[in-house]
CSV table of C-alpha atoms in Angstrom, one decimal:
chain,number,residue,atom,x,y,z
A,1,ALA,CA,5.2,-16.6,-9.1
A,2,TYR,CA,7.6,-17.2,-6.2
A,3,ASN,CA,8.4,-13.5,-6.2
A,4,ALA,CA,4.7,-12.7,-5.9
A,5,TYR,CA,4.4,-15.1,-3.0
A,6,LEU,CA,7.4,-13.6,-1.3
A,7,GLN,CA,5.9,-10.1,-1.8
A,8,PHE,CA,2.7,-11.4,-0.2
A,9,THR,CA,4.4,-12.9,2.9
A,10,VAL,CA,6.5,-9.8,3.5
A,11,ASN,CA,3.9,-7.1,3.0
A,12,VAL,CA,0.7,-8.7,4.4
A,13,ASN,CA,1.5,-7.1,7.8
A,14,THR,CA,2.9,-3.8,6.4
A,15,PRO,CA,0.6,-0.9,7.4
A,16,ALA,CA,-0.8,1.1,4.5
A,17,TYR,CA,0.9,-1.2,1.9
A,18,LYS,CA,-0.7,-1.2,-1.5
A,19,ARG,CA,-0.4,-4.4,-3.5
A,20,TYR,CA,0.1,-4.9,-7.2
A,21,LYS,CA,-2.3,-6.8,-9.4
A,22,ILE,CA,-1.9,-8.2,-12.8
A,23,THR,CA,-4.4,-8.4,-15.6
A,24,GLN,CA,-4.3,-9.4,-19.3
A,25,VAL,CA,-4.9,-7.2,-22.2
A,26,ARG,CA,-5.0,-8.0,-25.9
A,27,GLU,CA,-3.0,-6.0,-28.3
A,28,GLY,CA,-3.8,-7.3,-31.8
A,29,ASP,CA,-3.0,-11.1,-31.7
A,30,VAL,CA,-0.8,-10.7,-28.6
A,31,ILE,CA,-2.1,-11.1,-25.0
A,32,LYS,CA,0.1,-9.2,-22.5
A,33,GLY,CA,0.2,-9.1,-18.8
A,34,VAL,CA,-0.2,-5.6,-17.3
A,35,GLN,CA,0.7,-4.7,-13.7
A,36,TYR,CA,-1.3,-2.1,-11.9
A,37,MET,CA,-1.8,-0.8,-8.4
A,38,ASP,CA,-4.7,-1.9,-6.2
A,39,TRP,CA,-5.7,1.3,-4.4
A,40,ARG,CA,-8.3,-0.4,-2.2
A,41,LYS,CA,-8.0,0.9,1.4
A,42,ASP,CA,-8.4,-1.3,4.4
A,43,MET,CA,-10.6,-0.3,7.3
A,44,PRO,CA,-9.1,1.8,10.2
A,45,LYS,CA,-7.3,-0.4,12.7
A,46,HIS,CA,-7.6,0.8,16.3
A,47,SER,CA,-4.2,1.2,18.1
A,48,GLU,CA,-4.9,3.8,20.8
A,49,ARG,CA,-1.5,5.4,20.0
A,50,LYS,CA,-1.9,9.2,19.8
A,51,LEU,CA,0.6,9.3,17.0
A,52,ASP,CA,-1.2,6.8,14.8
A,53,LEU,CA,-3.3,8.4,12.1
A,54,TYR,CA,-5.7,7.0,9.5
A,55,LEU,CA,-6.4,9.2,6.5
A,56,SER,CA,-9.6,8.6,4.5
A,57,GLY,CA,-9.7,8.5,0.7
A,58,LYS,CA,-7.7,6.7,-2.0
A,59,ARG,CA,-6.5,9.9,-3.6
A,60,ASN,CA,-5.6,11.7,-0.3
A,61,PHE,CA,-2.0,11.3,0.9
A,62,PHE,CA,0.2,12.4,3.8
A,63,THR,CA,3.1,14.4,2.5
A,64,VAL,CA,6.6,13.4,3.4
A,65,ALA,CA,9.9,15.2,2.9
A,66,PHE,CA,12.7,13.1,1.6
A,67,PRO,CA,16.4,14.0,2.0
A,68,ASN,CA,16.8,15.0,-1.7
A,69,GLY,CA,14.2,17.8,-1.1
A,70,GLU,CA,11.4,16.0,-3.0
A,71,TYR,CA,8.1,15.1,-1.6
A,72,ALA,CA,6.7,11.6,-1.4
A,73,TYR,CA,3.2,10.6,-0.6
A,74,THR,CA,1.9,7.9,1.6
A,75,HIS,CA,-1.2,6.5,3.4
A,76,ASP,CA,1.0,5.4,6.3
A,77,GLY,CA,0.2,7.7,9.2
A,78,ARG,CA,2.2,6.0,12.0
A,79,LEU,CA,4.3,8.8,13.4
A,80,THR,CA,6.9,9.1,16.0
A,81,ARG,CA,8.5,12.1,17.8
A,82,GLU,CA,12.2,12.6,17.5
A,83,LYS,CA,14.4,13.9,20.3
A,84,ASP,CA,14.1,17.5,19.0
A,85,GLY,CA,10.3,17.1,18.8
A,86,LEU,CA,10.2,16.6,15.0
A,87,LEU,CA,7.3,14.4,13.8
A,88,THR,CA,8.5,11.7,11.4
A,89,VAL,CA,6.9,8.6,9.8
A,90,VAL,CA,7.8,5.4,11.6
A,91,SER,CA,8.3,3.4,8.3
A,92,SER,CA,10.9,5.8,6.9
A,93,GLY,CA,12.1,8.1,9.6
A,94,TYR,CA,11.4,11.1,7.3
A,95,PRO,CA,9.5,14.2,8.4
A,96,ILE,CA,5.7,14.4,7.8
A,97,MET,CA,4.9,17.9,6.4
A,98,GLY,CA,2.4,20.5,7.7
A,99,GLN,CA,1.1,23.5,5.8
A,100,GLN,CA,3.9,25.6,7.3
A,101,GLY,CA,6.7,23.1,7.0
A,102,LYS,CA,8.0,20.4,9.3
A,103,ILE,CA,6.0,19.8,12.5
A,104,TYR,CA,7.5,20.0,16.0
A,105,ILE,CA,5.8,19.2,19.2
A,106,SER,CA,7.0,19.2,22.8
A,107,GLY,CA,4.8,16.3,24.1
A,108,SER,CA,4.3,12.7,22.9
A,109,GLU,CA,0.5,12.9,22.9
A,110,PRO,CA,-0.8,15.7,20.7
A,111,ILE,CA,-4.4,16.2,19.9
A,112,ILE,CA,-5.2,15.9,16.2
A,113,THR,CA,-8.6,16.8,14.8
A,114,LYS,CA,-10.5,15.2,12.0
A,115,ASP,CA,-9.3,18.0,9.7
A,116,GLY,CA,-5.7,17.3,10.5
A,117,ASP,CA,-5.1,20.2,12.9
A,118,VAL,CA,-2.3,19.5,15.4
A,119,TYR,CA,-2.5,20.8,19.0
A,120,ASP,CA,0.3,20.5,21.4
A,121,ASP,CA,-0.7,21.1,25.1
A,122,GLN,CA,-3.9,22.6,23.7
A,123,VAL,CA,-1.9,25.1,21.5
A,124,TYR,CA,-2.4,25.0,17.8
A,125,VAL,CA,0.8,24.0,16.0
A,126,ASP,CA,0.0,23.3,12.3
A,127,THR,CA,-2.3,21.4,10.0
A,128,PHE,CA,-1.0,18.4,8.1
A,129,LYS,CA,-0.3,18.9,4.5
A,130,ILE,CA,-2.7,16.5,2.8
A,131,THR,CA,-2.0,16.2,-0.9
A,132,THR,CA,-5.0,15.2,-3.1
A,133,PHE,CA,-4.6,14.1,-6.7
A,134,ASP,CA,-7.3,14.1,-9.4
A,135,SER,CA,-6.1,10.6,-10.3
A,136,ASN,CA,-3.5,8.2,-9.0
A,137,ASP,CA,-2.6,6.9,-12.5
A,138,GLY,CA,0.6,9.0,-12.7
A,139,LEU,CA,2.0,7.8,-9.4
A,140,PHE,CA,4.9,5.5,-9.1
A,141,THR,CA,6.2,3.4,-6.2
A,142,TYR,CA,9.3,1.3,-5.4
A,143,ASP,CA,7.8,-0.3,-2.3
A,144,GLY,CA,4.0,0.0,-2.3
A,145,LEU,CA,4.2,2.4,0.6
A,146,TYR,CA,5.7,5.7,-0.7
A,147,PHE,CA,4.5,7.2,-4.0
A,148,TYR,CA,6.1,9.7,-6.3
A,149,VAL,CA,4.6,11.7,-9.2
A,150,GLN,CA,6.0,10.1,-12.4
A,151,ASP,CA,3.6,11.6,-14.9
A,152,PRO,CA,2.2,15.1,-13.8
A,153,ASN,CA,-0.3,15.0,-16.6
A,154,LYS,CA,-1.9,11.9,-15.2
A,155,SER,CA,-1.7,12.9,-11.5
A,156,LYS,CA,-2.5,16.6,-10.9
A,157,VAL,CA,-2.7,18.0,-7.4
A,158,THR,CA,-6.2,19.2,-6.8
A,159,GLU,CA,-8.2,20.8,-3.9
A,160,ASN,CA,-8.8,18.5,-0.9
A,161,GLY,CA,-12.1,16.9,-1.2
A,162,ILE,CA,-14.0,15.1,1.6
A,163,LEU,CA,-11.5,13.7,4.0
A,164,PHE,CA,-11.0,13.0,7.6
A,165,VAL,CA,-8.1,12.0,9.9
A,166,ARG,CA,-8.7,9.6,12.7
A,167,GLN,CA,-6.3,9.7,15.7
A,168,GLY,CA,-5.5,6.4,17.4
A,169,PHE,CA,-6.0,4.4,14.2
A,170,PHE,CA,-3.9,3.3,11.3
A,171,GLU,CA,-4.5,1.8,7.8
A,172,ALA,CA,-3.6,-1.9,7.5
A,173,SER,CA,-2.1,-3.5,4.3
A,174,ASN,CA,-4.5,-4.3,1.5
A,175,GLU,CA,-2.5,-7.5,0.9
A,176,TYR,CA,-5.1,-9.7,2.5
A,177,PRO,CA,-4.3,-13.2,3.8
A,178,GLY,CA,-5.8,-15.9,1.6
A,179,MET,CA,-6.3,-13.5,-1.4
A,180,GLN,CA,-2.9,-13.0,-3.0
A,181,SER,CA,-1.5,-16.3,-1.7
A,182,SER,CA,-4.3,-18.3,-3.3
A,183,LYS,CA,-3.6,-16.6,-6.6
A,184,VAL,CA,0.0,-17.6,-6.3
A,185,ILE,CA,-0.3,-21.0,-4.8
A,186,LEU,CA,-3.2,-22.3,-6.7
A,187,PRO,CA,-1.4,-22.3,-10.1
A,188,TYR,CA,1.3,-24.5,-8.5
A,189,LEU,CA,-1.4,-26.9,-7.3
A,190,GLU,CA,-3.2,-26.9,-10.6
A,191,GLY,CA,0.1,-27.5,-12.4
A,192,THR,CA,0.9,-30.4,-10.1
A,193,ILE,CA,-2.5,-31.9,-10.6
A,194,LYS,CA,-2.2,-31.6,-14.3
A,195,ALA,CA,1.2,-33.2,-14.3
A,196,THR,CA,0.1,-36.0,-12.1
A,197,LYS,CA,-3.0,-36.6,-14.3
A,198,PHE,CA,-0.7,-36.7,-17.4
A,199,LEU,CA,1.6,-39.1,-15.7
A,200,PHE,CA,-1.2,-41.6,-14.9
A,201,GLN,CA,-2.6,-41.2,-18.4
A,202,SER,CA,0.8,-42.1,-19.8
A,203,TYR,CA,1.1,-45.1,-17.6
A,204,ASP,CA,-2.4,-46.2,-18.6
A,205,HIS,CA,-1.6,-45.9,-22.3
A,206,MET,CA,1.7,-47.8,-21.8
A,207,PHE,CA,0.0,-50.7,-20.0
A,208,ARG,CA,-2.8,-50.9,-22.6
A,209,ALA,CA,-0.2,-51.0,-25.4
A,210,THR,CA,1.8,-53.8,-23.8
A,211,GLY,CA,-1.3,-55.8,-23.0
A,212,PRO,CA,-1.8,-58.3,-20.1
A,213,ASP,CA,1.1,-60.6,-19.1
């Protein structure tokens, strides 16, 4: 429970973070806890930064190139421009991919359309590579921010559906204040109340057994 509380306090302000949830399932006579990802998206947060992007859809992801050559997928569209003009994701420092490869711009305030087209000084540069999966069930994450395909049979890349990109906005964490914390803290409170109640009941029984002085 403490680890869950720590996860809440650390990630409640992490943009585009996706939280874990736990449910119980019965397997025969055994009830097991099962952890799963909450894909609920928060509403776009206005930032006015030209390099902040909000991507619609739970199954649509920005595509990020990791140093090992593999792609990772994220809803975090907070970008920055490196000295050589390369666009990278703020949270990792890794390049965000376009349809033609890595994206370079000369200015710090590009124009980005709702379809993900990138214009630098009114000149078309590239279109963001938005990866859409038919299901997120086969995705895996270490940090709730960057996702990898663990089971290709459960998460197949499909054609982009309805999506839009909003410039000057970003996605906030779905680890809402008061939601996860209450699930973590309340069991402690309930446990304390039960223990206190048991203690008073024990004293009551003891006093009744000894009788009046």
